[in-house]
Amino acid sequence: MKKVVLVTGANSGIGLALCARLLSQDAQLQLCLACRNMQRAEAARQALLVSHPRAQVTLLHLDVGNMRSVFRAAEDFQQKYNRLDYLYLNAGIMPNPRVDHKAFYKGLFSSNVVCMFATGEGILTQEDKVTPIGLQEVFATNLFGHFLLVKELEPLLCQMDHNSLVIWTSSSNAQRSAFSLDDIQHQKSREPYSSSKYASDLLSLALNSHYNNQGLYSSVICPGLVMTNLTYGILPSFFWTLIMPIMWLIRIFTSTFTLSPYNGAEALFWLFMQKPESLDPMAKYHSLTSGLGNNYTQPHKMDIDENMSEALYVKLLDLEDTVRKKLRDEDLDIKTKN
Ligand SMILES: NC(=O)C1=CN([C@@H]2O[C@H](COP(=O)(O)OP(=O)(O)OC[C@H]3O[C@@H](n4cnc5c(N)ncnc54)[C@H](OP(=O)(O)O)[C@@H]3O)[C@@H](O)[C@H]2O)C=CC1
Ligand SMILES: CC(C)CCC[C@@H](C)[C@H]1CC[C@H]2C3=CC[C@H]4[C@H](C)C(=O)CC[C@]4(C)[C@H]3CC[C@]12C
């Protein structure tokens, strides 16, 4: 049976590198690239076809931060495919990032320096905004849109004859201290990225609790620090190129500096070759690259607990009802006006 794989945010960076690696591994694969910009999506498809001319690669229009688009995309996907084996929830944003230089230099001379480079903890803030439907954009894109996508694709993900795997691209920047159950969208503070990634760790555990008995499994990965559009938004690309020798040096102390999208996709690729039921729901699978440039995947216990995970799940279900109602009301409004 040909496996079907859907990747969000597949047109660049880690997502695109993953797609190339998957096609090299399995020529029979039916790969669907879910992207918000169809020109960039088509360019990615063409690039993949250059190295894999016979590959089956389709495109799906999906703006994961826009809930209408999520519902439409799920419908379109179900019209084209009757199964889904791997759902990579990889699209992500970090808008208007700011580095706290004072905290960075303080951290440089502290015993916490390796951890600071591995996680970026305490030195990065972002400025979020509200989407037209009233959700915080980072939350909507990195977490909630993906949550609704899983819910909408449930009929394909939960099938009797095989297990499926949902894989979240999380981060080592996912910090419990940045997340609050009283403010799951992170409206009140300035680390929405960290909060959304911590929420994805919690949600993955909840999905396992609720869906394992229906054949759906969920896992979380961290790609390490990778040079992509996301990191070029933090510091300009010429700066990263300039400090590349320093980063190779840092890699000797923390293998989390994977640096290339190919290396960063290691854990995503590794999961593709595992049996979903053999994975640890409490583990985050890290892409790591040694000082000599060898790639490997290592599981690390996540700083999460079941109560918090369940509490978040309940809040997300509530929010799902609210959003569906808002969209229905909007539709009704338009109908009555016409
Ligand atoms: N780079 C790094 O060091 C790290 C990255 N990550 C995570 O890895 C994932 C991939 O990021 P990375 O490859 O680094 O960065 P990129 O910016 O290269 O990739 C992000 C992808 O997500 C897509 N995307 C963003 N917003 C939306 C949206 N609303 N709807 C659909 N697609 C969207 C982008 O599309 P478009 O081209 O249209 O913007 C792009 O294809 C993210 O989840 C990120 O948080 C985690 C840890 C470290
Ligand atoms: C390399 C130095 C000489 C200068 C760079 C300092 C900082 C700007 C960066 C140091 C560590 C970086 C990060 C670590 C973890 C990433 C995480 C996994 C993620 O998901 C997003 C990006 C990071 C937070 C990244 C951001 C830049 C640094 C803080």
Short mmCIF file of C-alpha atoms and ligand atoms in Angstrom, two decimals:
data_model
loop_
_atom_site.label_atom_id
_atom_site.label_comp_id
_atom_site.label_asym_id
_atom_site.label_seq_id
_atom_site.Cartn_x
_atom_site.Cartn_y
_atom_site.Cartn_z
CA MET A 1 0.00 0.00 0.00
CA LYS A 2 1.34 3.44 -0.96
CA LYS A 3 1.83 5.65 2.07
CA VAL A 4 0.22 9.09 2.09
CA VAL A 5 2.11 11.95 3.77
CA LEU A 6 0.88 15.51 4.33
CA VAL A 7 3.42 18.20 5.31
CA THR A 8 2.41 21.73 6.39
CA GLY A 9 4.91 24.52 5.72
CA ALA A 10 6.48 22.31 3.07
CA ASN A 11 7.69 25.01 0.68
CA SER A 12 10.86 26.02 2.55
CA GLY A 13 13.35 25.24 5.30
CA ILE A 14 12.93 22.11 7.38
CA GLY A 15 9.62 21.12 5.75
CA LEU A 16 11.08 21.15 2.24
CA ALA A 17 14.22 19.30 3.34
CA LEU A 18 12.00 16.66 4.97
CA CYS A 19 10.03 16.21 1.73
CA ALA A 20 13.24 15.60 -0.25
CA ARG A 21 14.45 13.08 2.31
CA LEU A 22 11.11 11.24 2.34
CA LEU A 23 11.09 10.94 -1.46
CA SER A 24 14.65 9.57 -1.43
CA GLN A 25 13.57 6.95 1.11
CA ASP A 26 10.27 5.86 -0.50
CA ALA A 27 9.77 6.36 -4.24
CA GLN A 28 6.13 5.10 -3.96
CA LEU A 29 5.18 7.80 -1.51
CA GLN A 30 2.15 10.02 -2.16
CA LEU A 31 3.32 13.35 -0.86
CA CYS A 32 1.10 16.39 -0.39
CA LEU A 33 2.61 19.82 0.26
CA ALA A 34 0.24 22.05 2.25
CA CYS A 35 1.21 25.70 1.80
CA ARG A 36 -0.36 29.15 2.05
CA ASN A 37 1.37 30.56 -1.04
CA MET A 38 0.73 28.46 -4.17
CA GLN A 39 3.55 30.06 -6.17
CA ARG A 40 6.08 29.11 -3.51
CA ALA A 41 4.40 25.71 -3.25
CA GLU A 42 4.72 25.08 -7.01
CA ALA A 43 8.39 26.16 -6.93
CA ALA A 44 9.00 23.64 -4.12
CA ARG A 45 7.18 20.90 -6.09
CA GLN A 46 9.30 21.62 -9.17
CA ALA A 47 12.50 21.52 -7.10
CA LEU A 48 11.51 18.13 -5.66
CA LEU A 49 10.66 16.79 -9.14
CA VAL A 50 14.13 17.74 -10.43
CA SER A 51 15.74 15.23 -8.05
CA HIS A 52 12.77 12.79 -8.02
CA PRO A 53 11.19 13.06 -11.53
CA ARG A 54 8.71 10.18 -11.02
CA ALA A 55 7.55 11.25 -7.56
CA GLN A 56 3.85 11.76 -6.81
CA VAL A 57 3.71 15.24 -5.32
CA THR A 58 0.49 17.25 -5.04
CA LEU A 59 -0.28 20.67 -3.60
CA LEU A 60 -2.91 21.72 -1.09
CA HIS A 61 -3.77 25.33 -0.35
CA LEU A 62 -3.65 25.83 3.41
CA ASP A 63 -3.23 28.95 5.49
CA VAL A 64 -3.05 27.27 8.86
CA GLY A 65 -3.56 30.58 10.70
CA ASN A 66 -6.93 31.02 8.97
CA MET A 67 -9.56 28.60 10.29
CA ARG A 68 -11.76 28.84 7.19
CA SER A 69 -8.78 27.80 5.11
CA VAL A 70 -8.11 24.87 7.47
CA PHE A 71 -11.68 23.54 7.06
CA ARG A 72 -11.54 23.97 3.28
CA ALA A 73 -8.12 22.31 3.01
CA ALA A 74 -9.23 19.32 5.09
CA GLU A 75 -12.24 18.89 2.80
CA ASP A 76 -10.10 19.16 -0.37
CA PHE A 77 -7.61 16.65 1.02
CA GLN A 78 -10.34 14.12 1.81
CA GLN A 79 -11.65 14.42 -1.74
CA LYS A 80 -8.23 13.50 -3.14
CA TYR A 81 -7.05 10.84 -0.67
CA ASN A 82 -8.70 8.01 1.23
CA ARG A 83 -5.92 7.50 3.78
CA LEU A 84 -3.31 9.49 5.67
CA ASP A 85 -0.33 7.76 7.25
CA TYR A 86 1.84 10.70 8.39
CA LEU A 87 0.68 14.22 9.14
CA TYR A 88 3.63 16.57 9.69
CA LEU A 89 2.48 19.72 11.51
CA ASN A 90 5.54 21.77 10.64
CA ALA A 91 4.38 25.25 9.56
CA GLY A 92 5.38 27.86 12.09
CA ILE A 93 6.04 31.55 12.61
CA MET A 94 8.04 33.76 14.95
CA PRO A 95 6.95 37.32 14.08
CA ASN A 96 9.05 40.38 14.97
CA PRO A 97 11.65 38.59 17.08
CA ARG A 98 13.86 40.66 19.39
CA VAL A 99 17.09 39.50 21.02
CA ASP A 100 17.63 40.80 24.54
CA HIS A 101 21.33 41.67 24.16
CA LYS A 102 21.81 42.40 27.86
CA ALA A 103 20.47 38.97 28.84
CA PHE A 104 22.56 37.38 26.07
CA TYR A 105 25.88 38.85 27.29
CA LYS A 106 24.95 38.08 30.91
CA GLY A 107 24.20 34.49 29.88
CA LEU A 108 27.52 34.22 28.02
CA PHE A 109 29.41 34.48 31.31
CA SER A 110 27.07 32.30 33.36
CA SER A 111 27.08 28.55 34.04
CA ASN A 112 23.87 28.43 31.95
CA VAL A 113 25.66 29.30 28.71
CA VAL A 114 25.29 25.91 26.94
CA CYS A 115 21.57 25.78 27.79
CA MET A 116 21.16 29.36 26.56
CA PHE A 117 22.60 28.46 23.15
CA ALA A 118 20.58 25.24 22.97
CA THR A 119 17.20 26.76 23.86
CA GLY A 120 17.44 30.53 23.46
CA GLU A 121 15.70 30.67 26.85
CA GLY A 122 15.24 34.17 28.27
CA ILE A 123 16.85 36.05 25.36
CA LEU A 124 14.12 36.10 22.75
CA THR A 125 10.77 37.95 22.66
CA GLN A 126 8.23 38.51 19.86
CA GLU A 127 5.43 40.91 19.01
CA ASP A 128 2.22 39.08 18.20
CA LYS A 129 -0.99 40.37 16.59
CA VAL A 130 -4.66 39.43 16.45
CA THR A 131 -6.12 37.69 13.37
CA PRO A 132 -9.45 38.84 11.82
CA ILE A 133 -11.32 36.10 13.69
CA GLY A 134 -9.87 37.32 17.01
CA LEU A 135 -7.15 34.74 17.69
CA GLN A 136 -3.52 35.52 18.54
CA GLU A 137 -1.61 34.89 15.30
CA VAL A 138 1.24 32.77 16.71
CA PHE A 139 -1.17 30.57 18.66
CA ALA A 140 -3.48 30.25 15.63
CA THR A 141 -0.65 29.31 13.26
CA ASN A 142 1.66 27.21 15.39
CA LEU A 143 -1.00 25.38 17.38
CA PHE A 144 -4.73 25.94 16.92
CA GLY A 145 -4.97 25.67 13.11
CA HIS A 146 -3.01 22.43 13.32
CA PHE A 147 -5.29 21.16 16.09
CA LEU A 148 -8.36 21.79 13.92
CA LEU A 149 -6.63 20.13 10.97
CA VAL A 150 -6.10 16.96 13.03
CA LYS A 151 -9.75 17.05 14.15
CA GLU A 152 -10.98 17.52 10.57
CA LEU A 153 -8.78 14.75 9.20
CA GLU A 154 -9.83 12.33 11.94
CA PRO A 155 -11.71 10.01 9.50
CA LEU A 156 -8.49 9.42 7.54
CA LEU A 157 -6.18 9.32 10.56
CA CYS A 158 -8.34 6.90 12.57
CA GLN A 159 -8.71 3.80 10.42
CA MET A 160 -9.06 0.21 11.58
CA ASP A 161 -6.43 -1.42 9.38
CA HIS A 162 -3.36 0.74 10.10
CA ASN A 163 -1.92 3.23 12.58
CA SER A 164 -1.20 6.84 11.68
CA LEU A 165 1.29 9.32 13.11
CA VAL A 166 0.89 13.06 13.69
CA ILE A 167 4.24 14.81 14.12
CA TRP A 168 4.63 18.29 15.62
CA THR A 169 7.70 20.39 14.86
CA SER A 170 8.20 21.82 18.33
CA SER A 171 11.34 23.44 19.72
CA SER A 172 13.76 23.37 22.63
CA ASN A 173 12.50 26.96 23.11
CA ALA A 174 9.21 25.43 24.39
CA GLN A 175 9.27 26.55 28.03
CA ARG A 176 6.78 25.79 30.81
CA SER A 177 7.49 29.26 32.25
CA ALA A 178 6.20 30.92 29.04
CA PHE A 179 2.88 29.04 29.09
CA SER A 180 -0.19 29.64 31.21
CA LEU A 181 -3.48 27.73 31.22
CA ASP A 182 -5.18 31.04 32.04
CA ASP A 183 -3.77 32.60 28.87
CA ILE A 184 -3.35 29.77 26.36
CA GLN A 185 -3.13 32.22 23.44
CA HIS A 186 -0.39 34.20 25.22
CA GLN A 187 -2.13 37.56 24.91
CA LYS A 188 -0.55 39.03 28.01
CA SER A 189 3.15 38.45 27.50
CA ARG A 190 5.97 38.55 24.95
CA GLU A 191 7.00 34.94 24.36
CA PRO A 192 4.15 33.66 22.17
CA TYR A 193 6.49 31.37 20.21
CA SER A 194 7.76 29.59 23.30
CA SER A 195 4.22 29.35 24.67
CA SER A 196 2.80 27.90 21.42
CA LYS A 197 5.56 25.29 21.22
CA TYR A 198 5.05 24.28 24.86
CA ALA A 199 1.33 23.99 24.10
CA SER A 200 2.11 21.67 21.17
CA ASP A 201 4.08 19.41 23.53
CA LEU A 202 1.07 19.27 25.89
CA LEU A 203 -1.40 18.75 23.05
CA SER A 204 0.59 15.87 21.59
CA LEU A 205 0.29 14.03 24.91
CA ALA A 206 -3.46 14.72 25.04
CA LEU A 207 -3.92 13.44 21.47
CA ASN A 208 -2.20 10.21 22.50
CA SER A 209 -4.53 9.82 25.50
CA HIS A 210 -7.65 10.42 23.41
CA TYR A 211 -6.79 8.74 20.11
CA ASN A 212 -4.32 5.86 20.59
CA ASN A 213 -7.24 3.43 20.90
CA GLN A 214 -8.37 4.58 17.43
CA GLY A 215 -4.96 4.05 15.83
CA LEU A 216 -3.80 7.69 15.88
CA TYR A 217 -0.45 8.44 17.55
CA SER A 218 1.25 11.78 18.09
CA SER A 219 4.91 12.72 18.53
CA VAL A 220 6.97 15.86 19.02
CA ILE A 221 10.35 16.79 17.63
CA CYS A 222 12.89 19.56 17.99
CA PRO A 223 14.98 20.28 14.87
CA GLY A 224 17.70 22.18 16.76
CA LEU A 225 18.96 25.57 15.60
CA VAL A 226 18.61 25.62 11.80
CA MET A 227 19.41 28.34 9.26
CA THR A 228 16.04 29.04 7.60
CA ASN A 229 13.76 32.00 6.86
CA LEU A 230 12.70 31.80 10.50
CA THR A 231 16.23 32.31 11.88
CA TYR A 232 17.00 34.93 9.15
CA GLY A 233 14.13 36.86 10.74
CA ILE A 234 15.99 36.92 14.06
CA LEU A 235 19.38 38.06 12.70
CA PRO A 236 20.21 38.86 9.05
CA SER A 237 21.65 36.03 6.95
CA PHE A 238 25.02 37.77 6.44
CA PHE A 239 25.46 37.87 10.24
CA TRP A 240 24.72 34.15 10.58
CA THR A 241 27.21 33.44 7.73
CA LEU A 242 29.81 35.60 9.48
CA ILE A 243 29.50 33.71 12.76
CA MET A 244 29.25 30.26 11.12
CA PRO A 245 32.76 29.22 12.34
CA ILE A 246 31.72 30.13 15.91
CA MET A 247 28.58 28.05 15.50
CA TRP A 248 30.55 25.02 14.27
CA LEU A 249 32.65 25.44 17.42
CA ILE A 250 29.56 25.68 19.66
CA ARG A 251 28.28 22.49 17.99
CA ILE A 252 31.11 20.59 19.74
CA PHE A 253 29.52 21.49 23.12
CA THR A 254 25.87 21.30 22.12
CA SER A 255 24.91 19.05 19.21
CA THR A 256 21.69 21.08 18.97
CA PHE A 257 23.26 23.40 16.37
CA THR A 258 22.11 21.26 13.45
CA LEU A 259 22.36 24.34 11.20
CA SER A 260 21.22 22.92 7.81
CA PRO A 261 17.55 22.12 7.02
CA TYR A 262 18.68 18.60 6.00
CA ASN A 263 20.19 18.01 9.46
CA GLY A 264 17.25 19.70 11.20
CA ALA A 265 14.83 17.29 9.46
CA GLU A 266 16.67 14.28 10.95
CA ALA A 267 14.17 13.53 13.75
CA LEU A 268 11.19 14.09 11.42
CA PHE A 269 12.70 11.61 8.98
CA TRP A 270 13.65 9.15 11.74
CA LEU A 271 10.03 9.08 12.97
CA PHE A 272 8.88 8.15 9.47
CA MET A 273 10.78 4.88 9.89
CA GLN A 274 9.42 4.00 13.34
CA LYS A 275 6.30 2.09 14.32
CA PRO A 276 3.95 4.77 15.79
CA GLU A 277 2.97 2.51 18.69
CA SER A 278 6.62 2.06 19.71
CA LEU A 279 7.14 5.80 20.43
CA ASP A 280 7.21 7.38 23.88
CA PRO A 281 4.37 9.94 24.28
CA MET A 282 6.37 11.79 26.98
CA ALA A 283 9.47 12.17 24.79
CA LYS A 284 10.56 14.94 22.46
CA TYR A 285 12.73 13.56 19.67
CA HIS A 286 15.68 15.86 19.01
CA SER A 287 17.59 16.20 15.73
CA LEU A 288 21.26 16.40 16.73
CA THR A 289 24.47 16.90 14.77
CA SER A 290 27.84 16.00 16.30
CA GLY A 291 30.99 18.14 16.07
CA LEU A 292 32.07 15.89 13.18
CA GLY A 293 28.80 16.52 11.35
CA ASN A 294 27.05 13.18 12.01
CA ASN A 295 23.28 13.26 12.40
CA TYR A 296 21.31 11.31 14.97
CA THR A 297 17.99 11.40 16.85
CA GLN A 298 17.73 11.34 20.62
CA PRO A 299 14.60 11.29 22.83
CA HIS A 300 14.42 13.64 25.85
CA LYS A 301 11.69 13.53 28.52
CA MET A 302 9.42 16.58 28.18
CA ASP A 303 8.65 18.87 31.12
CA ILE A 304 4.88 18.20 30.87
CA ASP A 305 2.21 16.49 32.92
CA GLU A 306 -1.07 14.78 32.10
CA ASN A 307 -3.33 17.11 34.10
CA MET A 308 -2.05 20.19 32.34
CA SER A 309 -2.23 18.44 28.98
CA GLU A 310 -5.86 17.43 29.57
CA ALA A 311 -6.79 20.90 30.82
CA LEU A 312 -5.37 22.45 27.63
CA TYR A 313 -7.22 19.91 25.50
CA VAL A 314 -10.54 20.85 27.13
CA LYS A 315 -9.83 24.56 26.53
CA LEU A 316 -9.01 23.90 22.88
CA LEU A 317 -12.27 21.99 22.40
CA ASP A 318 -14.13 24.95 23.92
CA LEU A 319 -12.35 27.37 21.62
CA GLU A 320 -13.12 25.12 18.65
CA ASP A 321 -16.86 25.46 19.44
CA THR A 322 -16.52 29.24 19.72
CA VAL A 323 -14.67 29.54 16.41
CA ARG A 324 -17.12 27.28 14.55
CA LYS A 325 -20.01 29.36 15.90
CA LYS A 326 -18.31 32.62 14.86
CA LEU A 327 -17.78 31.32 11.33
CA ARG A 328 -21.40 30.10 11.10
CA ASP A 329 -22.64 33.52 12.28
CA GLU A 330 -20.43 35.26 9.71
CA ASP A 331 -21.86 33.01 6.96
CA LEU A 332 -25.41 33.74 8.11
CA ASP A 333 -24.69 37.48 8.13
CA ILE A 334 -23.42 37.33 4.55
CA LYS A 335 -26.47 35.28 3.44
CA THR A 336 -28.97 37.66 5.02
CA LYS A 337 -27.21 40.67 3.50
CA ASN A 338 -27.37 39.16 -0.03
N1 LIG B 1 14.81 27.15 12.25
C1 LIG B 1 14.95 26.78 13.51
O1 LIG B 1 16.02 26.96 14.13
C2 LIG B 1 13.83 26.12 14.23
C3 LIG B 1 12.59 25.94 13.65
N2 LIG B 1 11.59 25.31 14.36
C4 LIG B 1 10.28 25.09 13.75
O2 LIG B 1 10.42 24.46 12.50
C5 LIG B 1 9.26 24.71 11.70
C6 LIG B 1 9.70 25.05 10.30
O3 LIG B 1 10.35 26.28 10.33
P1 LIG B 1 11.66 26.62 9.47
O4 LIG B 1 11.83 25.62 8.41
O5 LIG B 1 12.73 26.88 10.42
O6 LIG B 1 11.25 28.05 8.91
P2 LIG B 1 10.67 28.49 7.48
O7 LIG B 1 10.22 29.89 7.68
O8 LIG B 1 11.63 28.19 6.41
O9 LIG B 1 9.43 27.52 7.29
C7 LIG B 1 8.19 27.78 7.84
C8 LIG B 1 7.15 27.25 6.89
O10 LIG B 1 5.87 27.44 7.49
C9 LIG B 1 5.05 28.08 6.52
N3 LIG B 1 4.01 28.87 7.15
C10 LIG B 1 4.12 29.91 7.99
N4 LIG B 1 2.91 30.39 8.30
C11 LIG B 1 2.01 29.64 7.63
C12 LIG B 1 0.60 29.66 7.51
N5 LIG B 1 -0.15 30.55 8.14
N6 LIG B 1 0.01 28.73 6.75
C13 LIG B 1 0.74 27.82 6.08
N7 LIG B 1 2.07 27.75 6.12
C14 LIG B 1 2.69 28.66 6.89
C15 LIG B 1 6.00 28.96 5.72
O11 LIG B 1 5.39 29.34 4.51
P3 LIG B 1 5.80 30.72 3.77
O12 LIG B 1 7.01 30.40 2.95
O13 LIG B 1 4.59 31.02 2.95
O14 LIG B 1 6.08 31.73 4.84
C16 LIG B 1 7.15 27.99 5.57
O15 LIG B 1 6.91 27.09 4.53
C17 LIG B 1 8.49 25.80 12.42
O16 LIG B 1 7.40 25.23 13.11
C18 LIG B 1 9.49 26.35 13.42
O17 LIG B 1 8.87 26.89 14.57
C19 LIG B 1 11.79 24.84 15.61
C20 LIG B 1 13.00 25.00 16.22
C21 LIG B 1 14.11 25.66 15.59
C1 LIG B 2 25.58 32.44 17.85
C2 LIG B 2 25.90 33.65 18.61
C3 LIG B 2 27.32 34.08 18.50
C4 LIG B 2 24.96 34.80 18.43
C5 LIG B 2 23.46 34.43 18.39
C6 LIG B 2 22.75 34.63 19.66
C7 LIG B 2 21.24 34.34 19.64
C8 LIG B 2 20.56 35.30 18.71
C9 LIG B 2 20.96 32.86 19.34
C10 LIG B 2 21.66 31.95 20.34
C11 LIG B 2 20.81 30.70 20.44
C12 LIG B 2 19.74 30.88 19.37
C13 LIG B 2 18.50 30.05 19.42
C14 LIG B 2 18.46 28.87 20.07
C15 LIG B 2 17.34 27.95 20.01
C16 LIG B 2 16.36 28.18 18.86
C17 LIG B 2 15.08 27.41 19.04
C18 LIG B 2 15.33 25.94 19.01
C19 LIG B 2 13.96 27.83 18.15
O1 LIG B 2 12.95 27.16 18.03
C20 LIG B 2 13.94 29.13 17.50
C21 LIG B 2 15.24 29.88 17.43
C22 LIG B 2 16.11 29.68 18.69
C23 LIG B 2 15.39 30.25 19.91
C24 LIG B 2 17.45 30.40 18.43
C25 LIG B 2 17.30 31.91 18.27
C26 LIG B 2 18.61 32.70 18.19
C27 LIG B 2 19.47 32.39 19.39
C28 LIG B 2 18.79 32.86 20.65
#
